[in-house]
Coordinates of C-alpha atoms in Angstrom, one line a residue:
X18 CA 55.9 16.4 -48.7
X19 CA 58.9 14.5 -49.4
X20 CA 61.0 13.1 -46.6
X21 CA 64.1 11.0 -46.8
X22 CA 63.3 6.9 -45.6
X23 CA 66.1 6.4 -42.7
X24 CA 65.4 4.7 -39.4
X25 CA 67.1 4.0 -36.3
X26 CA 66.8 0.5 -34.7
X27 CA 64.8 0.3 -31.7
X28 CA 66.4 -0.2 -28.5
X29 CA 65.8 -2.5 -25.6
X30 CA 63.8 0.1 -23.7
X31 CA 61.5 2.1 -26.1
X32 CA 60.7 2.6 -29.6
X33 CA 61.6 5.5 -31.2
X34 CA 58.7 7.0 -33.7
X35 CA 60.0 6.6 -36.8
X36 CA 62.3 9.6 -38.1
X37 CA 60.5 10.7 -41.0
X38 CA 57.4 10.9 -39.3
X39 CA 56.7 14.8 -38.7
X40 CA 53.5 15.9 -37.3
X41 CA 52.3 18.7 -38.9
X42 CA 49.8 21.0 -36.6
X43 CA 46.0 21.6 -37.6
X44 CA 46.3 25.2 -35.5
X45 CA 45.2 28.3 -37.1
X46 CA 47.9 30.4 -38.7
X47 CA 48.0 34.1 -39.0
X48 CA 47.7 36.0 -42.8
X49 CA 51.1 36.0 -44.3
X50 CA 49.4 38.5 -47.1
X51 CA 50.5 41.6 -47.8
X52 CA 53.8 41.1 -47.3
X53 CA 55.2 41.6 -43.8
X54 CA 58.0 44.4 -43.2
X55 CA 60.8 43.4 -40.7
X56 CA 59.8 43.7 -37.2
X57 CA 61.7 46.4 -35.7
X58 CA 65.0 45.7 -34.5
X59 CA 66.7 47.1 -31.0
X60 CA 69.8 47.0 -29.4
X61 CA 69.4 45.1 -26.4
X62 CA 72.1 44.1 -23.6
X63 CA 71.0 41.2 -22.1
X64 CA 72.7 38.5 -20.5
X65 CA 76.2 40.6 -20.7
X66 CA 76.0 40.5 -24.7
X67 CA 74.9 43.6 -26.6
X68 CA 72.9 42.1 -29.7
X69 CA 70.5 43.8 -32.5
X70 CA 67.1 41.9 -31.6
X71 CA 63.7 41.9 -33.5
X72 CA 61.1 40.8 -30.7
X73 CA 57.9 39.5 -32.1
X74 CA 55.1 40.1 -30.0
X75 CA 53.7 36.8 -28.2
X76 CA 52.1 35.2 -25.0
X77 CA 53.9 35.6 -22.2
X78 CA 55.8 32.7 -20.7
X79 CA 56.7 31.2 -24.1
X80 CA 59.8 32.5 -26.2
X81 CA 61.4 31.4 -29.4
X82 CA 64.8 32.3 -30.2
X83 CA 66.0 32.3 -33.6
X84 CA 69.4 32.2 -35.0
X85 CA 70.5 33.1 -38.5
X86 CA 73.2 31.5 -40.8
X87 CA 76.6 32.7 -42.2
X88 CA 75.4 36.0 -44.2
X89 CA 71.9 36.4 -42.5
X90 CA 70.4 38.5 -40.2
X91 CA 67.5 38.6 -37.9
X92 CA 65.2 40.1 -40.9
X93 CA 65.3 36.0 -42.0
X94 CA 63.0 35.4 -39.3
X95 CA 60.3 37.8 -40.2
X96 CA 57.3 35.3 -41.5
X97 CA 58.3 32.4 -39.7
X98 CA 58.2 34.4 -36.6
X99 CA 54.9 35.9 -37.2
X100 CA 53.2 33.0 -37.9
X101 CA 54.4 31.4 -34.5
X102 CA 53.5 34.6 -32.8
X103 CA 50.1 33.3 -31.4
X104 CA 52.1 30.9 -29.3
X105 CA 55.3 32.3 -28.8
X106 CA 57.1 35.8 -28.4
X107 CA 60.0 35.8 -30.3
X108 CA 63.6 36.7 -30.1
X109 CA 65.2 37.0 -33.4
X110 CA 69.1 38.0 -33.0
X111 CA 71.9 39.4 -35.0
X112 CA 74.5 37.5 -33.9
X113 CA 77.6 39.4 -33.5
X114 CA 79.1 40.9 -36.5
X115 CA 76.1 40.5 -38.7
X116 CA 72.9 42.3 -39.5
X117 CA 73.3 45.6 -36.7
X118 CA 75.4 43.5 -33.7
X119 CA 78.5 45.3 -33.3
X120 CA 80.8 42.7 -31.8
X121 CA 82.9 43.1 -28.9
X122 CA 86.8 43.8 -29.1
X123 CA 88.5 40.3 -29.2
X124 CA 85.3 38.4 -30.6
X125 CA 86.9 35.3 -31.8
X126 CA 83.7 34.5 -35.0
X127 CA 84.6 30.5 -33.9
X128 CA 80.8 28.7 -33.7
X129 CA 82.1 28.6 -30.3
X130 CA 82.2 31.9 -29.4
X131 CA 78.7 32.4 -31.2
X132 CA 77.4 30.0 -29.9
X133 CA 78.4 31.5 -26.2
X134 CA 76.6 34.7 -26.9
X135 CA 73.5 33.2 -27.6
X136 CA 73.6 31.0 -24.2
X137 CA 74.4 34.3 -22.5
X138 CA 71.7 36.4 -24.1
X139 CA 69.2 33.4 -23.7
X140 CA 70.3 33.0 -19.8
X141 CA 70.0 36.9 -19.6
X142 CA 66.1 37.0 -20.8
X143 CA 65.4 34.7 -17.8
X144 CA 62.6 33.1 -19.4
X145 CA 62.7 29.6 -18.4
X146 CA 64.0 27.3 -21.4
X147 CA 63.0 28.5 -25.3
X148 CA 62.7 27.0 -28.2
X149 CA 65.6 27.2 -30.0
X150 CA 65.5 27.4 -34.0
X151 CA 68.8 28.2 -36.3
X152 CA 69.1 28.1 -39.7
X153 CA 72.6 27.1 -41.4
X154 CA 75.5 28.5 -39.7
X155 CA 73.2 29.5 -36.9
X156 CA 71.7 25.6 -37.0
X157 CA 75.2 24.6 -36.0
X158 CA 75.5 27.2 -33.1
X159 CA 72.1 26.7 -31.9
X160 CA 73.5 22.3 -31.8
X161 CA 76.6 23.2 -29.8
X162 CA 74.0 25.4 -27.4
X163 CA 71.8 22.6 -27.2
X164 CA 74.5 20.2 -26.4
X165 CA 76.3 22.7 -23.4
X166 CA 73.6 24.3 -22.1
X167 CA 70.8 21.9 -22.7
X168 CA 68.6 23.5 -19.6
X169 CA 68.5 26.2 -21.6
X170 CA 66.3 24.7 -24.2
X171 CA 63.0 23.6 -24.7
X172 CA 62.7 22.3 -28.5
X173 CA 64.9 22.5 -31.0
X174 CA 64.8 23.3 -34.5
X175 CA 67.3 23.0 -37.2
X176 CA 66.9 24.5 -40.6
X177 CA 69.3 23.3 -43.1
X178 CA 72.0 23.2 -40.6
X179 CA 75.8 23.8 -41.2
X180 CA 76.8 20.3 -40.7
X181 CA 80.2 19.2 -42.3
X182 CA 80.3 19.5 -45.7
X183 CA 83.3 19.8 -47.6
X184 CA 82.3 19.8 -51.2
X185 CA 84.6 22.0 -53.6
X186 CA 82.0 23.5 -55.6
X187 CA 81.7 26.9 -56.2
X188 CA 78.2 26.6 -57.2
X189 CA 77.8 26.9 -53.4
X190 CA 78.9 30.5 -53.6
X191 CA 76.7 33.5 -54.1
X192 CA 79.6 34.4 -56.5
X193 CA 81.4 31.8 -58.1
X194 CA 84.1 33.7 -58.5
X195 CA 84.7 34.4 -54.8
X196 CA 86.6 30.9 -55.3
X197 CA 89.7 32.7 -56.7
X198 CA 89.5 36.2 -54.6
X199 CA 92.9 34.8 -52.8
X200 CA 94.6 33.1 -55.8
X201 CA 97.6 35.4 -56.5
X202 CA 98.2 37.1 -59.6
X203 CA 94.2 37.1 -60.4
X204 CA 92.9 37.7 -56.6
X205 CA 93.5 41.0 -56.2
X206 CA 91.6 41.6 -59.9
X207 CA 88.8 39.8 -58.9
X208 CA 88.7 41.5 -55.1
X209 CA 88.3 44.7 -57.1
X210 CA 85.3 43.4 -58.9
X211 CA 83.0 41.7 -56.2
X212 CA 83.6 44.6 -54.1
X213 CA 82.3 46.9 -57.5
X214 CA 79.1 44.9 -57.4
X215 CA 76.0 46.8 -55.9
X216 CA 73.8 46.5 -53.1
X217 CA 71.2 45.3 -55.1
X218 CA 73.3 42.6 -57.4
X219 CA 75.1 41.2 -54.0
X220 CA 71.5 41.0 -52.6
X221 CA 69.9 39.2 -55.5
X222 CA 73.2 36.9 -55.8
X223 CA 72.5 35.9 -52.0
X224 CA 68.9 34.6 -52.9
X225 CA 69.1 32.7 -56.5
X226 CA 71.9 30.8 -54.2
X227 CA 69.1 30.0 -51.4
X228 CA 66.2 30.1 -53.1
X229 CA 64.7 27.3 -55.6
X230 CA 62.4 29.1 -56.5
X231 CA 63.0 32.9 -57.1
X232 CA 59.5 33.5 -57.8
X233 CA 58.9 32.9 -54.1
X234 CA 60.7 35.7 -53.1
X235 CA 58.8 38.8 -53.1
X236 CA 60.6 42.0 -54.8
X237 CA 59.7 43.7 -51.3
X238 CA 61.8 41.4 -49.6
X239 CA 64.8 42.2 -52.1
X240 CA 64.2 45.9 -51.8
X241 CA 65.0 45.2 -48.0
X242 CA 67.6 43.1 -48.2
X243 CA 69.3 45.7 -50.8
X244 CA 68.8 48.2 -48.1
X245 CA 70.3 46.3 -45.5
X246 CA 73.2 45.1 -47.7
X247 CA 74.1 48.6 -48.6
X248 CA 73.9 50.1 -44.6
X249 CA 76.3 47.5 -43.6
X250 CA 78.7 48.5 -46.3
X251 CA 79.6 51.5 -44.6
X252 CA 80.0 48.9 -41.0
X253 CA 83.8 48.6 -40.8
X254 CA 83.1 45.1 -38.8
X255 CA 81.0 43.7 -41.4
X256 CA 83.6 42.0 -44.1
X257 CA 86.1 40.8 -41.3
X258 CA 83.3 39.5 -39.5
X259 CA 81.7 37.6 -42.6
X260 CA 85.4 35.9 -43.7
X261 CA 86.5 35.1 -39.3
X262 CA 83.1 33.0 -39.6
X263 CA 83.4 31.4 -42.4
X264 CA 86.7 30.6 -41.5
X265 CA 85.0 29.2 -38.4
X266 CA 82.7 27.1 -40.1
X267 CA 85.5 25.7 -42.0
X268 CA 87.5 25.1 -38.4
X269 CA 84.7 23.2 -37.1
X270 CA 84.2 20.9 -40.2
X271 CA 87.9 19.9 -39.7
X272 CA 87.4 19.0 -36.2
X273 CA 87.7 15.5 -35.0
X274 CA 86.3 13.1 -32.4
X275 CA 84.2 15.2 -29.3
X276 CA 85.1 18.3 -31.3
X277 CA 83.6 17.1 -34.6
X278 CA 79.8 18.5 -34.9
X279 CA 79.0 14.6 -35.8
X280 CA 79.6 13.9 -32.1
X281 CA 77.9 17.2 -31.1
X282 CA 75.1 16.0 -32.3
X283 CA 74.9 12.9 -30.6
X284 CA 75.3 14.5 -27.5
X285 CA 72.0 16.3 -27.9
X286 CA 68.8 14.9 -26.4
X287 CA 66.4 17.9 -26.6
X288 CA 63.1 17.6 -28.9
X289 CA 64.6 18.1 -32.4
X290 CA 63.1 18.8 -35.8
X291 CA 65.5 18.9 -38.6
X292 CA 64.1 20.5 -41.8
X293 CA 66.4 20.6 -44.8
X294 CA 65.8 22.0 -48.7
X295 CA 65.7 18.8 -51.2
X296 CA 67.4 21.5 -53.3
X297 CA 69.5 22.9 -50.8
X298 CA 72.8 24.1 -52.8
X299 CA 75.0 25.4 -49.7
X300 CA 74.4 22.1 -47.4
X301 CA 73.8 19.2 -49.0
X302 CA 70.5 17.2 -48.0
X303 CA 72.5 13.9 -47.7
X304 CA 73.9 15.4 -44.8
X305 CA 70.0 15.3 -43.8
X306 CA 69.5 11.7 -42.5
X307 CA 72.4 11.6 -40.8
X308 CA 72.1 14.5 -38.6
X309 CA 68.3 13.3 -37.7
X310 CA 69.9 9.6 -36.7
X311 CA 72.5 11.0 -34.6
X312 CA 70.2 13.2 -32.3
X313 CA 68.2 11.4 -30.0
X314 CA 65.1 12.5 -29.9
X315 CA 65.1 14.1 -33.8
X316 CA 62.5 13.9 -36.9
X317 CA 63.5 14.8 -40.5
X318 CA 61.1 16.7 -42.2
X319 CA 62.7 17.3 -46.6
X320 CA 60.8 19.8 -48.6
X321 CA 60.9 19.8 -52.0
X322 CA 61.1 22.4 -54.8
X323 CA 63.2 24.2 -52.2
X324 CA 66.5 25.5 -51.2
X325 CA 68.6 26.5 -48.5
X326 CA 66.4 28.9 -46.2
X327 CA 62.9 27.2 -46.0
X328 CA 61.9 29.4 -43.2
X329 CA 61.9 31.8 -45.8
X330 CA 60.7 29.8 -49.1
X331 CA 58.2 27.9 -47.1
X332 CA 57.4 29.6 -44.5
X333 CA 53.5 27.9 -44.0
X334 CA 54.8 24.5 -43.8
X335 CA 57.6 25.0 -41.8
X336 CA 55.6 26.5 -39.0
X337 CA 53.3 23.6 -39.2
X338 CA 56.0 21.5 -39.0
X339 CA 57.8 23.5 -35.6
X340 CA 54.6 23.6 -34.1
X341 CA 53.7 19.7 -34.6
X342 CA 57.3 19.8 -32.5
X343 CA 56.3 21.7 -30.3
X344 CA 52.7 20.7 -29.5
X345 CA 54.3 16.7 -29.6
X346 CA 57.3 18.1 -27.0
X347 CA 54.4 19.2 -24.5
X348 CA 52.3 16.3 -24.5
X349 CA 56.4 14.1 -24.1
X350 CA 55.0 12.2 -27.5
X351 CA 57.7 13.1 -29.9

């Protein structure tokens, strides 16, 4: 394990544990071998959103809800979620426009917005507070939950969340010629070309960008995605949904003082664990230490030899790690 050396000073009061000290749990976790298909997904209304859910079954009176990123769907979820399964039921959500969530007319795709569905559908399960875990784009949402609706959660996790970062480097791209789709003269061309590319290729694209290590991902998994890539192809809510949140993301970035995700963050006092890819291409891992000083009660935990969706690269580890939280958040010693 690699983590990143940053500490906060220690204040008058207390002394916070130092931020790069993750407890990992001991506990038994479940087989991961053969490879687990996608736990079945259902349209559920809850809370007065209509969202495509895969529930993993769990104890009752605990529930994890997890949140995707910008692309994603609730099939991300699918080991992490099993391994958690003997202590949790979870909730794993398409948020609105993505994976099978039809969004409502006038759905704005600002982190906002998002983020006000997945208050509403937690509220809706009336469950008590969850444990809240998001990965990118859905990090960021699951932050600005956290920070409105903080009696709504009960730990929080953030995977290689989409905290500013403005780099122009088209390396971050699944494509890296989706950087000159709206240049004129050669956008339309190149339009006409991504949208050419298969299922399959536009799969495969998605995970050399948030993989390390392709090896890691099993060719069962990229028979699945393919298949979900190509039945959302005929969704005509899919594309506009996947540009409005991007340009979202980008929205959010920009913003300044209360607005800006920095001070988000600071407002948040939950239980955090902050896990982030040492090889993370989309969000840099400088933006790592940074995030974990500004939440209160945060620990960093960096992985190496891994990218930008560790739930999903390192799935073992990371449920060690979000169990460590949440076994430290019950006994109020993180």
């Amino acid at each position: 394990m690699v983590t990143t050396s940053t500490t906060r000073p220690a204040t008058a009061t207390a002394v916070r544990p130092a931020v790069t000290h993750v407890p990992l749990s001991t506990a038994p976790l479940p087989a991961l071998e053969p490879v687990l298909p996608p736990w079945p997904g259902v349209v559920e209304d809850v809370g007065g959103v209509s969202l495509n859910v895969r529930r993993t079954p769990g104890p009752d009176g605990t529930v994890a809800v997890y949140v995707h990123g910008l692309g994603g769907s609730s099939s991300n979820w699918t080991d992490l979620a099993a391994l958690l399964a003997p202590t949790a039921s979870g909730r794993a959500i398409d948020l609105p426009g993505f994976g099978f969530s039809e969004p409502a007319p006038g759905f704005d795709f600002s982190l906002d917005e998002h983020a006000e569905v997945v208050a509403r559908y937690i509220e809706g399960l009336d469950a008590g507070p969850v444990h809240l875990v998001g990965n990118s784009m859905g990090g960021a949402i699951v932050l600005l939950v956290a920070a409105a609706r903080p009696e709504l959660v009960r730990t929080l996790t953030l995977i290689s969340p989409a905290m500013p970062d403005r780099r122009p480097d088209p390396r971050r791209l699944s494509d890296p010629i989706m950087a000159l789709a709206y240049l004129p003269v050669i956008g339309a061309r190149v339009r006409r070309r991504l949208a050419s590319a298969t299922a399959r290729e536009r799969a495969a694209q998605v995970i050399k960008l948030c993989f390390y290590d392709l090896a890691k991902f099993p060719e069962q998994r990229l028979d699945e995605l393919t298949e979900e890539h190509g039945a959302r192809a005929a969704l005509a809510w899919a594309a506009p949904a996947m540009a409005r949140s991007t340009f979202g993301i980008f929205r959010r970035w920009t913003a300044v003082g209360d607005a800006s995700l920095w001070s988000v963050a600071a407002r948040v006092s939950i239980p955090t664990l902050v896990v982030w890819g040492l090889h993370d291409r989309v969000i840099s891992v400088r933006r790592a230490p940074r995030t974990a000083r500004l939440l209160r009660h945060a620990r960093l935990l960096v992985l190496p030899r891994t990218g930008h969706v560790a739930q999903m690269e390192r799935p073992n580890v990371v449920a060690r790690a979000v169990l460590g939280l949440w076994e430290a958040a019950e006994k109020g010693t993180w």
